[in-house]
CSV table of C-alpha atoms and ligand atoms in Angstrom, one decimal:
chain,number,residue,atom,x,y,z
A,1,UNK,CA,-44.2,153.7,232.1
A,2,UNK,CA,-45.8,155.7,234.9
A,3,UNK,CA,-49.5,157.7,234.9
A,4,UNK,CA,-47.4,161.2,234.5
A,5,UNK,CA,-45.5,159.8,231.4
A,6,UNK,CA,-48.7,158.4,229.3
A,7,UNK,CA,-50.2,162.2,229.5
A,8,UNK,CA,-46.5,164.0,228.2
A,9,UNK,CA,-46.7,161.3,226.0
A,10,UNK,CA,-50.2,161.8,224.7
A,11,UNK,CA,-49.3,165.9,225.2
A,12,UNK,CA,-46.1,165.7,223.4
A,13,UNK,CA,-47.6,163.4,220.3
A,14,UNK,CA,-49.2,165.9,218.3
A,15,UNK,CA,-51.9,168.8,218.0
A,16,UNK,CA,-54.5,167.9,219.1
A,17,UNK,CA,-58.3,169.7,220.4
A,18,UNK,CA,-58.9,169.2,223.6
A,19,UNK,CA,-61.7,170.4,226.4
A,20,UNK,CA,-61.5,171.1,229.7
A,21,UNK,CA,-64.2,171.0,231.7
A,22,UNK,CA,-65.4,171.9,235.9
A,23,UNK,CA,-68.4,171.9,237.5
A,24,UNK,CA,-71.4,173.7,238.0
A,25,UNK,CA,-71.3,176.8,240.1
A,26,UNK,CA,-67.9,177.1,239.3
A,27,UNK,CA,-65.2,177.9,242.3
A,28,UNK,CA,-62.0,179.2,242.8
A,29,UNK,CA,-59.6,176.0,242.1
A,30,UNK,CA,-62.0,175.2,239.3
A,31,UNK,CA,-61.9,178.1,237.7
A,32,UNK,CA,-57.7,178.4,238.2
A,33,UNK,CA,-57.1,174.7,237.9
A,34,UNK,CA,-59.2,175.2,234.4
A,35,UNK,CA,-57.0,177.8,232.9
A,36,UNK,CA,-54.2,176.7,234.5
A,37,UNK,CA,-54.3,174.3,232.6
A,38,UNK,CA,-54.8,175.3,229.8
A,39,UNK,CA,-52.2,177.7,229.5
A,40,UNK,CA,-49.8,175.6,229.7
A,41,UNK,CA,-51.8,173.1,227.1
A,42,UNK,CA,-51.3,175.8,224.9
A,43,UNK,CA,-48.0,176.1,225.3
A,44,UNK,CA,-48.2,172.7,222.8
A,45,UNK,CA,-50.2,174.1,219.9
A,46,UNK,CA,-53.1,172.6,220.9
A,47,UNK,CA,-56.5,174.4,220.8
A,48,UNK,CA,-57.8,173.9,223.9
A,49,UNK,CA,-61.6,175.7,225.5
A,50,UNK,CA,-62.4,174.9,228.9
A,51,UNK,CA,-66.2,174.4,229.3
A,52,UNK,CA,-68.5,174.5,233.0
A,53,UNK,CA,-72.2,173.9,232.9
A,54,UNK,CA,-73.2,177.1,234.6
A,55,UNK,CA,-71.7,180.5,235.1
A,56,UNK,CA,-68.9,181.9,237.4
A,57,UNK,CA,-68.6,184.4,239.6
A,58,UNK,CA,-67.3,187.4,237.8
A,59,UNK,CA,-64.7,188.7,241.0
A,60,UNK,CA,-61.9,185.7,238.6
A,61,UNK,CA,-62.6,188.1,235.6
A,62,UNK,CA,-59.0,189.1,236.5
A,63,UNK,CA,-58.1,185.7,235.2
A,64,UNK,CA,-56.3,185.3,232.4
A,65,UNK,CA,-59.1,184.2,228.6
A,66,UNK,CA,-61.3,184.0,231.8
A,67,UNK,CA,-64.0,185.8,229.6
A,68,UNK,CA,-63.0,182.6,226.7
A,69,UNK,CA,-65.2,180.3,228.9
A,70,UNK,CA,-67.7,179.0,227.5
A,71,UNK,CA,-70.6,178.3,229.7
A,72,UNK,CA,-73.3,175.0,228.7
A,73,UNK,CA,-76.4,177.0,230.1
A,74,UNK,CA,-75.5,179.9,228.0
A,75,UNK,CA,-74.4,178.3,224.5
A,76,UNK,CA,-75.6,174.6,225.2
A,77,UNK,CA,-75.1,173.8,221.4
A,78,UNK,CA,-71.3,175.3,221.3
A,79,UNK,CA,-70.5,173.4,224.7
A,80,UNK,CA,-71.7,169.7,223.2
A,81,UNK,CA,-70.4,170.3,220.4
A,82,UNK,CA,-66.7,171.1,221.7
A,83,UNK,CA,-67.2,167.7,223.5
A,84,UNK,CA,-68.2,166.2,220.7
A,85,UNK,CA,-64.8,166.9,218.5
A,86,UNK,CA,-62.5,167.0,221.0
A,87,UNK,CA,-59.4,164.3,221.4
A,88,UNK,CA,-58.4,164.1,225.0
A,89,UNK,CA,-61.0,165.5,227.6
A,90,UNK,CA,-59.1,167.3,230.5
A,91,UNK,CA,-62.6,166.4,233.6
A,92,UNK,CA,-61.4,168.9,237.0
A,93,UNK,CA,-62.1,169.4,240.4
A,94,UNK,CA,-65.6,167.3,240.6
A,95,UNK,CA,-65.1,163.2,240.3
A,96,UNK,CA,-67.8,161.6,238.2
A,97,UNK,CA,-69.7,162.5,234.7
A,98,UNK,CA,-73.6,163.1,237.0
A,99,UNK,CA,-71.4,166.1,238.7
A,100,UNK,CA,-72.0,168.2,235.4
A,101,UNK,CA,-75.2,167.8,233.8
A,102,UNK,CA,-76.2,167.3,230.6
A,103,UNK,CA,-71.9,167.3,229.8
A,104,UNK,CA,-71.3,164.3,230.9
A,105,UNK,CA,-74.2,162.3,228.5
A,106,UNK,CA,-71.7,164.6,226.3
A,107,UNK,CA,-69.0,163.2,227.9
A,108,UNK,CA,-69.5,159.5,228.1
A,109,UNK,CA,-71.1,159.4,224.1
A,110,UNK,CA,-67.2,160.7,223.1
A,111,UNK,CA,-65.7,157.1,223.1
A,112,UNK,CA,-63.3,158.2,221.0
A,113,UNK,CA,-62.0,160.3,223.7
A,114,UNK,CA,-58.8,159.9,225.9
A,115,UNK,CA,-60.6,161.3,229.0
A,116,UNK,CA,-57.6,162.2,232.4
A,117,UNK,CA,-59.1,163.2,235.8
A,118,UNK,CA,-57.4,165.2,237.6
A,119,UNK,CA,-59.7,166.3,241.7
A,120,UNK,CA,-59.5,165.4,245.5
A,121,UNK,CA,-62.9,164.5,245.9
A,122,UNK,CA,-63.4,161.8,247.4
A,123,UNK,CA,-64.3,158.3,245.1
A,124,UNK,CA,-64.4,158.8,241.9
A,125,UNK,CA,-65.9,157.5,239.2
A,126,UNK,CA,-63.8,154.7,236.6
A,127,UNK,CA,-65.0,156.6,233.5
A,128,UNK,CA,-61.1,157.8,233.0
A,129,UNK,CA,-58.1,156.6,230.7
A,130,UNK,CA,-55.3,158.3,233.2
A,131,UNK,CA,-56.6,159.3,236.5
A,132,UNK,CA,-54.8,161.9,238.9
A,133,UNK,CA,-56.0,161.6,242.1
A,134,UNK,CA,-56.0,163.1,245.5
A,135,UNK,CA,-57.8,163.1,248.6
A,136,UNK,CA,-55.1,165.1,250.5
A,137,UNK,CA,-55.0,167.7,248.1
A,138,UNK,CA,-55.6,170.8,248.9
A,139,UNK,CA,-57.4,171.7,245.8
A,140,UNK,CA,-57.1,170.7,241.2
A,141,UNK,CA,-54.4,173.2,241.9
A,142,UNK,CA,-52.7,172.1,243.9
A,143,UNK,CA,-52.5,168.8,241.2
A,144,UNK,CA,-52.2,170.6,238.6
A,145,UNK,CA,-49.2,172.2,239.6
A,146,UNK,CA,-47.6,168.9,240.6
A,147,UNK,CA,-49.0,166.5,236.9
A,148,UNK,CA,-47.1,170.2,235.2
A,149,UNK,CA,-43.7,169.3,237.8
A,150,UNK,CA,-44.0,165.2,237.6
A,151,UNK,CA,-43.9,166.1,233.6
A,152,UNK,CA,-40.3,168.1,233.8
A,153,UNK,CA,-42.0,170.8,232.7
A,154,UNK,CA,-41.7,173.1,235.7
A,155,UNK,CA,-39.7,176.3,233.8
A,156,UNK,CA,-42.9,176.3,231.5
A,157,UNK,CA,-44.6,177.9,234.9
A,158,UNK,CA,-45.3,181.6,233.9
A,159,UNK,CA,-46.6,184.1,236.5
A,160,UNK,CA,-50.3,183.9,234.5
A,161,UNK,CA,-50.4,180.2,234.9
A,162,UNK,CA,-48.8,180.9,238.1
A,163,UNK,CA,-51.8,182.9,239.2
A,164,UNK,CA,-54.5,180.4,238.7
A,165,UNK,CA,-53.0,177.8,240.1
A,166,UNK,CA,-52.3,180.2,243.6
A,167,UNK,CA,-55.6,181.2,243.1
A,168,UNK,CA,-57.5,177.7,243.2
A,169,UNK,CA,-54.4,177.3,246.5
A,170,UNK,CA,-56.2,180.2,248.7
A,171,UNK,CA,-59.4,179.9,248.1
A,172,UNK,CA,-59.5,176.0,248.6
A,173,UNK,CA,-58.1,176.6,252.0
A,174,UNK,CA,-59.6,179.4,253.1
A,175,UNK,CA,-56.3,181.5,252.5
A,176,UNK,CA,-53.8,178.5,254.1
A,177,UNK,CA,-56.7,177.9,257.1
A,178,UNK,CA,-57.1,174.1,256.0
A,179,UNK,CA,-56.5,171.3,253.8
A,180,UNK,CA,-53.4,171.8,253.4
A,181,UNK,CA,-49.6,170.0,253.8
A,182,UNK,CA,-46.2,170.9,253.5
A,183,UNK,CA,-46.2,170.6,249.7
A,184,UNK,CA,-49.2,173.5,249.3
A,185,UNK,CA,-46.8,176.1,251.4
A,186,UNK,CA,-44.4,174.7,249.0
A,187,UNK,CA,-45.8,175.1,245.5
A,188,UNK,CA,-46.9,178.6,246.9
A,189,UNK,CA,-43.5,179.4,247.5
A,190,UNK,CA,-41.9,178.1,244.5
A,191,UNK,CA,-45.1,180.0,242.8
A,192,UNK,CA,-43.5,183.3,244.6
A,193,UNK,CA,-41.1,182.7,243.4
A,194,UNK,CA,-41.7,183.5,239.8
A,195,UNK,CA,-43.3,186.3,240.6
A,196,UNK,CA,-46.9,185.4,241.3
A,197,UNK,CA,-48.4,188.6,242.9
A,198,UNK,CA,-50.0,186.7,246.6
A,199,UNK,CA,-51.0,190.0,247.3
A,200,UNK,CA,-53.4,191.3,244.8
A,201,UNK,CA,-55.4,187.8,244.8
A,202,UNK,CA,-55.6,188.3,248.3
A,203,UNK,CA,-56.6,191.4,247.3
A,204,UNK,CA,-59.6,190.6,244.5
A,205,UNK,CA,-60.8,187.0,245.7
A,206,UNK,CA,-61.4,188.2,249.3
A,207,UNK,CA,-61.7,192.0,249.4
A,208,UNK,CA,-64.9,191.2,246.6
A,209,UNK,CA,-68.7,190.9,248.2
A,210,UNK,CA,-71.1,193.5,246.7
A,211,UNK,CA,-73.1,195.8,249.0
A,212,UNK,CA,-75.7,193.5,248.3
A,213,UNK,CA,-73.6,190.8,249.4
A,214,UNK,CA,-72.1,192.0,252.6
A,215,UNK,CA,-76.1,193.7,253.6
A,216,UNK,CA,-77.0,189.8,253.3
A,217,UNK,CA,-74.2,188.0,255.0
A,218,UNK,CA,-75.7,190.8,257.8
A,219,UNK,CA,-79.2,189.4,257.5
A,220,UNK,CA,-78.3,185.7,257.5
A,221,UNK,CA,-76.3,186.4,260.5
A,222,UNK,CA,-78.8,188.1,262.9
A,223,UNK,CA,-81.9,187.2,261.8
A,224,UNK,CA,-81.2,183.3,259.6
A,225,UNK,CA,-78.8,181.8,262.7
A,226,UNK,CA,-79.6,178.8,264.1
A,227,UNK,CA,-77.4,176.9,267.5
A,228,UNK,CA,-78.6,173.6,267.8
A,229,UNK,CA,-79.3,173.3,271.3
A,230,UNK,CA,-76.8,171.8,273.4
A,231,UNK,CA,-75.1,170.2,270.4
A,232,UNK,CA,-71.7,171.2,268.6
A,233,UNK,CA,-74.1,172.5,265.3
A,234,UNK,CA,-75.1,175.4,263.7
A,235,UNK,CA,-77.1,176.4,261.3
A,236,UNK,CA,-78.2,179.6,258.6
A,237,UNK,CA,-81.1,179.0,256.5
A,238,UNK,CA,-82.7,180.9,253.5
A,239,UNK,CA,-86.4,180.9,252.6
A,240,UNK,CA,-87.5,181.1,248.4
A,241,UNK,CA,-88.8,184.2,250.2
A,242,UNK,CA,-85.7,185.3,251.1
A,243,UNK,CA,-84.0,184.7,247.6
A,244,UNK,CA,-87.4,187.5,246.6
A,245,UNK,CA,-86.5,189.9,248.5
A,246,UNK,CA,-83.2,190.0,248.3
A,247,UNK,CA,-83.2,189.1,244.8
A,248,UNK,CA,-79.9,186.2,246.4
A,249,UNK,CA,-78.5,185.8,243.1
A,250,UNK,CA,-76.1,182.7,242.4
A,251,UNK,CA,-72.7,182.6,244.5
A,252,UNK,CA,-74.4,185.6,246.7
A,253,UNK,CA,-74.2,183.3,249.6
A,254,UNK,CA,-70.6,181.8,248.8
A,255,UNK,CA,-69.0,181.5,252.0
A,256,UNK,CA,-71.4,183.0,254.3
A,257,UNK,CA,-71.3,178.6,256.1
A,258,UNK,CA,-68.5,179.0,257.6
A,259,UNK,CA,-69.2,182.4,259.7
A,260,UNK,CA,-70.5,179.6,261.9
A,261,UNK,CA,-67.4,178.1,262.0
A,262,UNK,CA,-66.0,180.9,264.0
A,263,UNK,CA,-67.9,180.0,267.6
A,264,UNK,CA,-65.0,177.8,269.4
A,265,UNK,CA,-68.1,175.3,270.1
A,266,UNK,CA,-69.5,174.9,266.6
A,267,UNK,CA,-67.9,172.1,264.7
A,268,UNK,CA,-70.8,171.4,261.9
A,269,UNK,CA,-72.1,173.9,259.9
A,270,UNK,CA,-75.1,174.4,257.6
A,271,UNK,CA,-76.2,177.0,255.4
A,272,UNK,CA,-79.6,175.7,253.4
A,273,UNK,CA,-81.3,177.2,251.1
A,274,UNK,CA,-84.5,176.7,249.1
A,275,UNK,CA,-84.0,177.8,245.8
A,276,UNK,CA,-87.1,176.9,242.6
A,277,UNK,CA,-87.0,173.9,242.2
A,278,UNK,CA,-84.4,171.5,245.1
A,279,UNK,CA,-83.0,171.6,249.5
A,280,UNK,CA,-79.4,172.6,248.3
A,281,UNK,CA,-77.4,172.4,252.1
A,282,UNK,CA,-73.8,173.2,251.9
A,283,UNK,CA,-72.2,171.7,255.2
A,284,UNK,CA,-68.7,172.5,256.0
A,285,UNK,CA,-66.7,170.7,259.2
A,286,UNK,CA,-63.6,170.8,262.1
A,287,UNK,CA,-62.1,167.1,262.3
A,288,UNK,CA,-62.7,164.5,262.1
A,289,UNK,CA,-66.3,165.0,261.6
A,290,UNK,CA,-66.8,163.7,258.5
A,291,UNK,CA,-69.9,165.7,256.7
A,292,UNK,CA,-69.4,163.8,253.7
A,293,UNK,CA,-71.0,160.8,254.8
A,294,UNK,CA,-74.1,163.3,256.2
A,295,UNK,CA,-73.7,164.5,252.4
A,296,UNK,CA,-74.5,161.5,250.3
A,297,UNK,CA,-76.4,160.2,252.8
A,298,UNK,CA,-79.2,162.2,253.2
A,299,UNK,CA,-79.1,164.8,251.0
A,300,UNK,CA,-78.2,163.1,247.5
A,301,UNK,CA,-74.8,165.3,247.5
A,302,UNK,CA,-70.7,163.9,248.3
A,303,UNK,CA,-68.1,166.5,248.4
A,304,UNK,CA,-64.9,166.6,251.1
A,305,UNK,CA,-64.2,165.5,255.1
A,306,UNK,CA,-65.0,168.8,255.7
A,307,UNK,CA,-67.0,170.5,252.9
A,308,UNK,CA,-69.0,168.7,250.8
A,309,UNK,CA,-73.3,169.3,249.3
A,310,UNK,CA,-76.0,168.0,248.3
A,311,UNK,CA,-79.6,169.1,247.1
A,312,UNK,CA,-82.9,167.1,247.6
A,313,UNK,CA,-86.0,167.0,247.0
A,314,UNK,CA,-88.6,168.0,249.8
A,315,UNK,CA,-89.3,171.1,252.2
A,316,UNK,CA,-87.8,173.6,253.9
A,317,UNK,CA,-88.5,172.4,257.3
A,318,UNK,CA,-88.3,168.5,256.4
A,319,UNK,CA,-84.4,168.4,255.9
A,320,UNK,CA,-83.9,170.9,259.0
A,321,UNK,CA,-84.8,168.6,260.5
A,322,UNK,CA,-83.2,166.2,259.1
A,323,UNK,CA,-79.9,168.2,259.1
A,324,UNK,CA,-81.0,168.7,263.2
A,325,UNK,CA,-81.4,165.0,264.0
A,326,UNK,CA,-78.1,164.5,262.6
A,327,UNK,CA,-76.1,166.3,264.4
A,328,UNK,CA,-78.1,165.6,267.1
A,329,UNK,CA,-77.2,162.0,266.5
A,330,UNK,CA,-73.2,162.3,265.9
A,331,UNK,CA,-73.6,163.5,269.8
A,332,UNK,CA,-74.4,161.5,271.6
B,1,5GP,P1,-70.7,174.0,248.9
B,1,5GP,O1,-71.1,173.8,249.6
B,1,5GP,O2,-69.7,174.9,248.3
B,1,5GP,O3,-71.4,173.9,247.8
B,1,5GP,O4,-69.7,172.8,248.1
B,1,5GP,C1,-69.1,172.3,248.9
B,1,5GP,C2,-68.0,170.4,248.2
B,1,5GP,O5,-68.9,169.9,248.8
B,1,5GP,C3,-67.7,170.7,247.0
B,1,5GP,O6,-66.3,170.1,246.8
B,1,5GP,C4,-68.3,170.0,246.0
B,1,5GP,O7,-67.4,169.6,245.4
B,1,5GP,C5,-69.1,169.5,247.2
B,1,5GP,N1,-70.6,169.6,246.6
B,1,5GP,C6,-71.5,170.5,246.6
B,1,5GP,N2,-72.3,170.8,245.8
B,1,5GP,C7,-72.8,169.1,245.5
B,1,5GP,C8,-73.8,168.2,245.6
B,1,5GP,O8,-75.4,168.8,245.3
B,1,5GP,N3,-73.2,167.0,244.9
B,1,5GP,C9,-71.9,165.9,245.0
B,1,5GP,N4,-72.0,165.2,244.9
B,1,5GP,N5,-71.5,167.4,245.7
B,1,5GP,C10,-71.4,168.3,246.0
B,2,MN,MN1,-61.4,172.3,244.9
C-alpha cells in the first residue's frame, strides 16, 4: 500500500476529529496549505480545526474561513484541548515538533492520534506515521495539491481550495521567481483552469504593505544596509531601539531581506534583528550557496538551502560579526 492509499483509507474510514498545525509566524504557504487541506477534508464530513502558534498576517484574511483559525498565543488552553482530542494531526510546512513550541509537546503526548507530515524543509523528524516530504517541492501547497491529486480527488479541488493552494505557491516562490519546477507551473495551470483568479491573488499578496511598512523598508535600505567589503554578502540590521522608535511589529520586516539580492553581486543576504529576548536572523542565498548549513551551525535554526532562519541569545554586534566572518570564510 502506498502512503497515498494509506492516507485515503484514513480519510474515508470515518468522520474524525482532525487538527491541522503549522509553524510560528505563519507565512502564505503555512496558511494556504492549512486552509486548502482543511476545506478539502471538510468535504468528507470531518471536524477540522487549524491551529497556529502565533498570529498570521491580516493580508491573508481573504482566504476562506481564515477567521476560524485558532491561535495558540491567544487561546492556549483551547488549542491544547483540540490537539489532545484529535484523532488525526496534520503537520504542515514545518519539519519537526520543536518548530511549534509547546504545541509540539501536546502533539507528542497524544499517542493515539495518527500524525501526518506534509512538508518541504530539509531533514524531517521521525515523529509522523505518514510522511509526504519533498525538498524539491516549491511549497507545502504544491505537496498538498499532489497528495490530493494522487489520491484521485482532483475534482474535489474547488476555487476556494485552489485559491488557498495557489497562495502558498506564489509566496514560497516569490511569485514564480525561485524554487520552481515544471510541476509547479503545471499545478498553477490546473488551478487557473478551475477558476482561480491569480491576478486577484498577486494583488492581495504583493500590494498589501501599510504606510508604516513601506517607510520601514526605506529606513532599512537607507540607514541599516551593509555590504560586506570584497565579498558577495550583505545584511540589514535592526536594533531594539529601532523596534521601539518605529513600533515595528510582527510581520513588518517580512520580505525586506530579499531586497539585498537585487544587487547582482550579492549572493548571501541576512536580516539580523534584535528582538526583546533573542536575535533573529533571516538568511537568503542564490544558487549553490547553502544558508541552511549556516543557520543550523551558527544560529540555532534551519530551513531550506536558499532560505533559512534562526534565533539565538547574544549581543547584536556579536551575531553581526559571526555572520560577517562566515561570509568572509565562504568567499575565501
Ligand atoms: P524567514 O527568514 O522568512 O523567517 O524563514 C525562512 C525559512 O527559514 C523558513 O522556511 C523557515 O522555516 C526557516 N526558519 C526561520 N526561522 C527558523 C528557526 O528559528 N528555526 C528553524 N529550524 N528554521 C527557521
Ligand atoms: Mn513553505
